[in-house]
PDB file of C-alpha atoms and ligand atoms in Angstrom:
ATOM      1  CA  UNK A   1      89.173 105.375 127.547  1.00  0.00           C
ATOM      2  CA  UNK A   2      92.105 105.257 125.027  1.00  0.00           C
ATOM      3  CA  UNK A   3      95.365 106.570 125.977  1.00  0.00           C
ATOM      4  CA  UNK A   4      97.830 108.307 124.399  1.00  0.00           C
ATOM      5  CA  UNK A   5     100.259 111.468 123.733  1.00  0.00           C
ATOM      6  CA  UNK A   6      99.259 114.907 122.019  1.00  0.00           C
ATOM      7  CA  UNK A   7      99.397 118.134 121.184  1.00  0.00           C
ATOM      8  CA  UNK A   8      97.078 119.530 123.475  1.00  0.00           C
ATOM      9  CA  UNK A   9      95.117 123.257 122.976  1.00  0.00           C
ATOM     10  CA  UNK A  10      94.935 124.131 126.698  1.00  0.00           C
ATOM     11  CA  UNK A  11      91.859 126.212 126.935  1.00  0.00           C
ATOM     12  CA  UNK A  12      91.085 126.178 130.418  1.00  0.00           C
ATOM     13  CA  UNK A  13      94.122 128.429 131.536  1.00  0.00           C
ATOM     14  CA  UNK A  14      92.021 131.014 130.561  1.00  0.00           C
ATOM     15  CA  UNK A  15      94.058 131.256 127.126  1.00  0.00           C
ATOM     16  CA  UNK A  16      93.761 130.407 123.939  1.00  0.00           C
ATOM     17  CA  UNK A  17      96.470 130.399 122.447  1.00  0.00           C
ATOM     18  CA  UNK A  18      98.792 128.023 124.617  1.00  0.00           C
ATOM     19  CA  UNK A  19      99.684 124.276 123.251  1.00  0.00           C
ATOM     20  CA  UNK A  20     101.264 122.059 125.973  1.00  0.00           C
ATOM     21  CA  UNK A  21     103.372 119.364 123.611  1.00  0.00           C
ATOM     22  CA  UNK A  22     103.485 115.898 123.690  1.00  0.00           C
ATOM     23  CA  UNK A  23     100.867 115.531 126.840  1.00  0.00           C
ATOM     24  CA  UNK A  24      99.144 112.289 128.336  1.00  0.00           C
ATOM     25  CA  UNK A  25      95.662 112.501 127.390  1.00  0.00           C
ATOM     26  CA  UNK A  26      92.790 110.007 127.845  1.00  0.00           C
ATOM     27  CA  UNK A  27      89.660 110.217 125.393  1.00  0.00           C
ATOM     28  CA  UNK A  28      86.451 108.433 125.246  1.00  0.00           C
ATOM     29  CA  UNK A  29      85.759 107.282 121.580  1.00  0.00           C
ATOM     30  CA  UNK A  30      82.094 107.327 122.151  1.00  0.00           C
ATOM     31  CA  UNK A  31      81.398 110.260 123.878  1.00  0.00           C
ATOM     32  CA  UNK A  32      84.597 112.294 123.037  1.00  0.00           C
ATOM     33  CA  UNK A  33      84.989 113.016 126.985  1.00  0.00           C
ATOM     34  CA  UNK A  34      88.687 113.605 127.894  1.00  0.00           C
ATOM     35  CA  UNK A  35      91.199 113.621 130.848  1.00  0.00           C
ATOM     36  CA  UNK A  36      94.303 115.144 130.369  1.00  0.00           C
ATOM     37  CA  UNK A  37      97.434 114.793 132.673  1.00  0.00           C
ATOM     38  CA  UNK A  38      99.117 118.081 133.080  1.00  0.00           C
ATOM     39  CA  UNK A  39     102.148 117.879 136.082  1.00  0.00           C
ATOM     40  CA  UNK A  40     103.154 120.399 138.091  1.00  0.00           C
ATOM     41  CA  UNK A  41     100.340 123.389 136.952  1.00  0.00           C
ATOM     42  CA  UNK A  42     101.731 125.813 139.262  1.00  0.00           C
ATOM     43  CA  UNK A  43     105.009 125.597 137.532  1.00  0.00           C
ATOM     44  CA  UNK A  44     103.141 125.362 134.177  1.00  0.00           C
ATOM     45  CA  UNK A  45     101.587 128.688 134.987  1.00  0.00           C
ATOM     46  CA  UNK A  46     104.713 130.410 136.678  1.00  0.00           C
ATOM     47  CA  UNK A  47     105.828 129.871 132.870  1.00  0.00           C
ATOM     48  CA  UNK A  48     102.925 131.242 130.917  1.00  0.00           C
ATOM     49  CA  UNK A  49     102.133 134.477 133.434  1.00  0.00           C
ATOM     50  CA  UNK A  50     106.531 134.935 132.873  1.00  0.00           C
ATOM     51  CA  UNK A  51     106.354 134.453 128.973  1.00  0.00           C
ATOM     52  CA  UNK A  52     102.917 136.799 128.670  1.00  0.00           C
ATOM     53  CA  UNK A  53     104.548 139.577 130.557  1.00  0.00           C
ATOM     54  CA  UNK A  54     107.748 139.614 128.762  1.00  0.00           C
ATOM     55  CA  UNK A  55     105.975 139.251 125.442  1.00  0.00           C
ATOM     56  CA  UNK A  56     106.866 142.548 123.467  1.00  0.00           C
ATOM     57  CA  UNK A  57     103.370 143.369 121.732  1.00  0.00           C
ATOM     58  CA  UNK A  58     100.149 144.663 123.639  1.00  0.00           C
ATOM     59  CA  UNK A  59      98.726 142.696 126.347  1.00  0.00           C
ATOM     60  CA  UNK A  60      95.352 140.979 124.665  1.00  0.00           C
ATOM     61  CA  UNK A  61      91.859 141.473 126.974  1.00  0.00           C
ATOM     62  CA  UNK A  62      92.045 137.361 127.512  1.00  0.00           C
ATOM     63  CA  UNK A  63      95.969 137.827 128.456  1.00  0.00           C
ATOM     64  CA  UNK A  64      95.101 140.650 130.962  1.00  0.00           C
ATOM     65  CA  UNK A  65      92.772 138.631 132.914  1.00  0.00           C
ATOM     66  CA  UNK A  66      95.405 136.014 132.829  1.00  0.00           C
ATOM     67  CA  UNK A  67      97.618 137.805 134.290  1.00  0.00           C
ATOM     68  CA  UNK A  68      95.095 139.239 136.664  1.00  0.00           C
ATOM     69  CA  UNK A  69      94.142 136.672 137.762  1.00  0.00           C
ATOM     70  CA  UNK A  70      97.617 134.547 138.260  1.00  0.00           C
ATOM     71  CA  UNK A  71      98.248 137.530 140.798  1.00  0.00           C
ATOM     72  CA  UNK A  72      95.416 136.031 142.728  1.00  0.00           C
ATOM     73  CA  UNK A  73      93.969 139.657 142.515  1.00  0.00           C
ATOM     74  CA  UNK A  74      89.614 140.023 141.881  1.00  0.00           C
ATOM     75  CA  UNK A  75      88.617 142.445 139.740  1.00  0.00           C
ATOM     76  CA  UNK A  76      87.877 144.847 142.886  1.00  0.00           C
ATOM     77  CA  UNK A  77      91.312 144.686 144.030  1.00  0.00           C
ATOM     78  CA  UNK A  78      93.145 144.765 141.086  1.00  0.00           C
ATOM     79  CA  UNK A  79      91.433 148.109 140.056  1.00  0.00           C
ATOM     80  CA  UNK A  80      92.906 149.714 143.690  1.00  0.00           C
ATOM     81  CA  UNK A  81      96.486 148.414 143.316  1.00  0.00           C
ATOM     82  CA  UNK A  82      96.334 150.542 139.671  1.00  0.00           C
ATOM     83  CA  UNK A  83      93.987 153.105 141.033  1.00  0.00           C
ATOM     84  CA  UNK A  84      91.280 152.862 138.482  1.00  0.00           C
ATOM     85  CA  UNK A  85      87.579 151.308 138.926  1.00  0.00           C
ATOM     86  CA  UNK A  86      86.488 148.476 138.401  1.00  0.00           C
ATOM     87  CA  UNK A  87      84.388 148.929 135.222  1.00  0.00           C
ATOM     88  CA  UNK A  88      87.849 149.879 133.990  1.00  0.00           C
ATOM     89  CA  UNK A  89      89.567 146.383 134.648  1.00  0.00           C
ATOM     90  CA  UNK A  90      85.841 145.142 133.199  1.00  0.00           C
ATOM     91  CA  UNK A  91      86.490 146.975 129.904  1.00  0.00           C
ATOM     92  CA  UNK A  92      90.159 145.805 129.571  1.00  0.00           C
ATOM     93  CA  UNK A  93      89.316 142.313 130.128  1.00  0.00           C
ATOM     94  CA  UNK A  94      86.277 142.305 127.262  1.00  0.00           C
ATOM     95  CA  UNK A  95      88.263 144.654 125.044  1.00  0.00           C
ATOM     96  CA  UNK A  96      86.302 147.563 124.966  1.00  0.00           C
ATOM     97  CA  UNK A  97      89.062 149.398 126.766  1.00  0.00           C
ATOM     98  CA  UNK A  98      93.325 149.049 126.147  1.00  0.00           C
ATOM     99  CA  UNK A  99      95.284 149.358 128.872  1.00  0.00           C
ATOM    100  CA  UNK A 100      97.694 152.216 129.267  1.00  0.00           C
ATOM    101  CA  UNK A 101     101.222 151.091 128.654  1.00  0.00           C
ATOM    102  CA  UNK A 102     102.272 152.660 132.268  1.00  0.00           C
ATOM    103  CA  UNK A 103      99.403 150.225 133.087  1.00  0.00           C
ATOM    104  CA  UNK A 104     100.636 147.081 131.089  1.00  0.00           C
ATOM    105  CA  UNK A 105     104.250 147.719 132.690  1.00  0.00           C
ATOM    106  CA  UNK A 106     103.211 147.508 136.127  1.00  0.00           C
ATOM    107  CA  UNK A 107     101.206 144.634 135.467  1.00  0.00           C
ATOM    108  CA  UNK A 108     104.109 142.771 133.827  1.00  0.00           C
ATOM    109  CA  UNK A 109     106.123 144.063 136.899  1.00  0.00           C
ATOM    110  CA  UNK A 110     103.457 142.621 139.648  1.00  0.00           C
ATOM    111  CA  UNK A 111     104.186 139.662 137.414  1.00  0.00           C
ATOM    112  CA  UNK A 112     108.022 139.372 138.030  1.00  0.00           C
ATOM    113  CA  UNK A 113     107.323 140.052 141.587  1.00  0.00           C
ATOM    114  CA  UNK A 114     105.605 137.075 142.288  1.00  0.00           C
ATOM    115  CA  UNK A 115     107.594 135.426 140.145  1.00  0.00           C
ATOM    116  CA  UNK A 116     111.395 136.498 139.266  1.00  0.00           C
ATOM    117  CA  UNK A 117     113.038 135.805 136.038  1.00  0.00           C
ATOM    118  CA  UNK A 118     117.010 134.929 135.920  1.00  0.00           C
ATOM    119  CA  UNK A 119     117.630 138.251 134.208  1.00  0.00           C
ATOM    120  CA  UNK A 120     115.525 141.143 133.556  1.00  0.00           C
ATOM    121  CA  UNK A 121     116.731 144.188 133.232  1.00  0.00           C
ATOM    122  CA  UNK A 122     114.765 146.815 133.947  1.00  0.00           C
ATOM    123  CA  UNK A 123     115.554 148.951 130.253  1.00  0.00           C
ATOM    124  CA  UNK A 124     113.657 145.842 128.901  1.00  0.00           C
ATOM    125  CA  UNK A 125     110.255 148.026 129.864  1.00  0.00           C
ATOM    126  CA  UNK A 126     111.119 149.762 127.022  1.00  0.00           C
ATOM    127  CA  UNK A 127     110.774 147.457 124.492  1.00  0.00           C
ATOM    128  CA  UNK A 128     107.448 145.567 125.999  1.00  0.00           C
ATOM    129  CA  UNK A 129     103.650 147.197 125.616  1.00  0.00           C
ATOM    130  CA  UNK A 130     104.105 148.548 121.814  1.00  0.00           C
ATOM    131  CA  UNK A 131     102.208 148.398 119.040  1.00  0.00           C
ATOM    132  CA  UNK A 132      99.192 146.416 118.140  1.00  0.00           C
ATOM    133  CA  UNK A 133      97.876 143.541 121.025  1.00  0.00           C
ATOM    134  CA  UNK A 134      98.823 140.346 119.130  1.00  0.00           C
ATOM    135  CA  UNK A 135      98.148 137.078 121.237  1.00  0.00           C
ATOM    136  CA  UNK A 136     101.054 135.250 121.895  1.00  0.00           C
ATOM    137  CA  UNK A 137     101.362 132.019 121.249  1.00  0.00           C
ATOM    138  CA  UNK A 138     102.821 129.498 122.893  1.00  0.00           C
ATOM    139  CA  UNK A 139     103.989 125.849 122.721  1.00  0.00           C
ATOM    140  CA  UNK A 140     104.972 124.284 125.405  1.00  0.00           C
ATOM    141  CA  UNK A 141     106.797 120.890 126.705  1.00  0.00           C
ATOM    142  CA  UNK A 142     107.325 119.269 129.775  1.00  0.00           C
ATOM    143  CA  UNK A 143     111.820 118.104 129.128  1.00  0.00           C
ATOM    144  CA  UNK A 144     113.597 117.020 131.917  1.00  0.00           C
ATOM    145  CA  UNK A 145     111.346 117.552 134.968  1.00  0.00           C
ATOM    146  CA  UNK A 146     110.569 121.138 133.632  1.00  0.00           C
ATOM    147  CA  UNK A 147     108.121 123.088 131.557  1.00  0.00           C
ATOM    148  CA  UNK A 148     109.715 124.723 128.669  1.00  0.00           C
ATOM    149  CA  UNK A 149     108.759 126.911 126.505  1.00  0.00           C
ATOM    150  CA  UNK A 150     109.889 125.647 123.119  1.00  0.00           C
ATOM    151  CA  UNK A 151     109.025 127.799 120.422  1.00  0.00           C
ATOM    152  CA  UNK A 152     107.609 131.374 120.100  1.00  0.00           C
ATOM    153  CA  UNK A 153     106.403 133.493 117.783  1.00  0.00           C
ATOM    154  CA  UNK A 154     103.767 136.618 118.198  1.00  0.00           C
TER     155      UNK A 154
HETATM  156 ZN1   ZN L   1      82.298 108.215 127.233  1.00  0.00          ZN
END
């Protein structure tokens, strides 16, 4: 195993689009197996779910069940909390459905239940679930004990 830092594409958060900077990672050169050493994940993830539901375009199908599932909720459950079925939460998480933007605000609300920003106030709604569903992407490094999110751009 060879050691070192990197810029690391970190799929398995159920995104695609986020880049934790500057991480520890471990590869095999034979077999191109990898470890990678990500600290505090709940924190990591606090961050993402925060920066997703404050993002101003349309939540993407992979960011809904992102979300969805940071809340802890199944697919069953989330459907009763926003009273529709569950083939509905289905078709928003594999696109074939959007989301309502009453939908997509109560989402990003459940979101800032569980976990509050600093400041957020509440005439923000306004200016989040417009226009087109544009992934956000994200870069972001661990400074000082804390995850940060260092650069964004839609
Ligand atoms: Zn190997």
């Amino acid at each position: 195993m060879k050691s070192g830092r990197e810029n690391f594409l970190y799929t398995a958060c159920g995104l695609d689009t986020v880049t934790l900077m500057n991480v520890e990672v471990r590869r095999c050169a034979e077999c191109g197996e990898y470890e990678v050493d990500i600290p505090r994940i709940e924190e990591l993830h606090r961050l993402i779910a925060q920066e997703v539901a404050a993002k101003a375009a349309r939540l993407t199908p992979m960011e809904v069940r992102f979300l969805r599932k940071y809340l802890g909720f199944s697919g069953v459950d989330f459907a009763a909390v926003l009273d529709v079925t569950p083939e509905t939460v289905s078709r928003w998480e594999n696109g074939k459905k959007q989301m309502s933007p009453v939908s997509e605000r109560a989402l990003r609300l459940m979101v800032f239940v569980r976990a509050p920003l600093a400041e957020y106030p509440l005439e923000k709604l306004a200016e989040v679930a417009q226009g087109d569903a544009v992934p956000l992407r994200m870069k972001l490094r661990e400074s000082r004990s804390q995850w940060q999110a260092e650069a964004l751009a839609a």
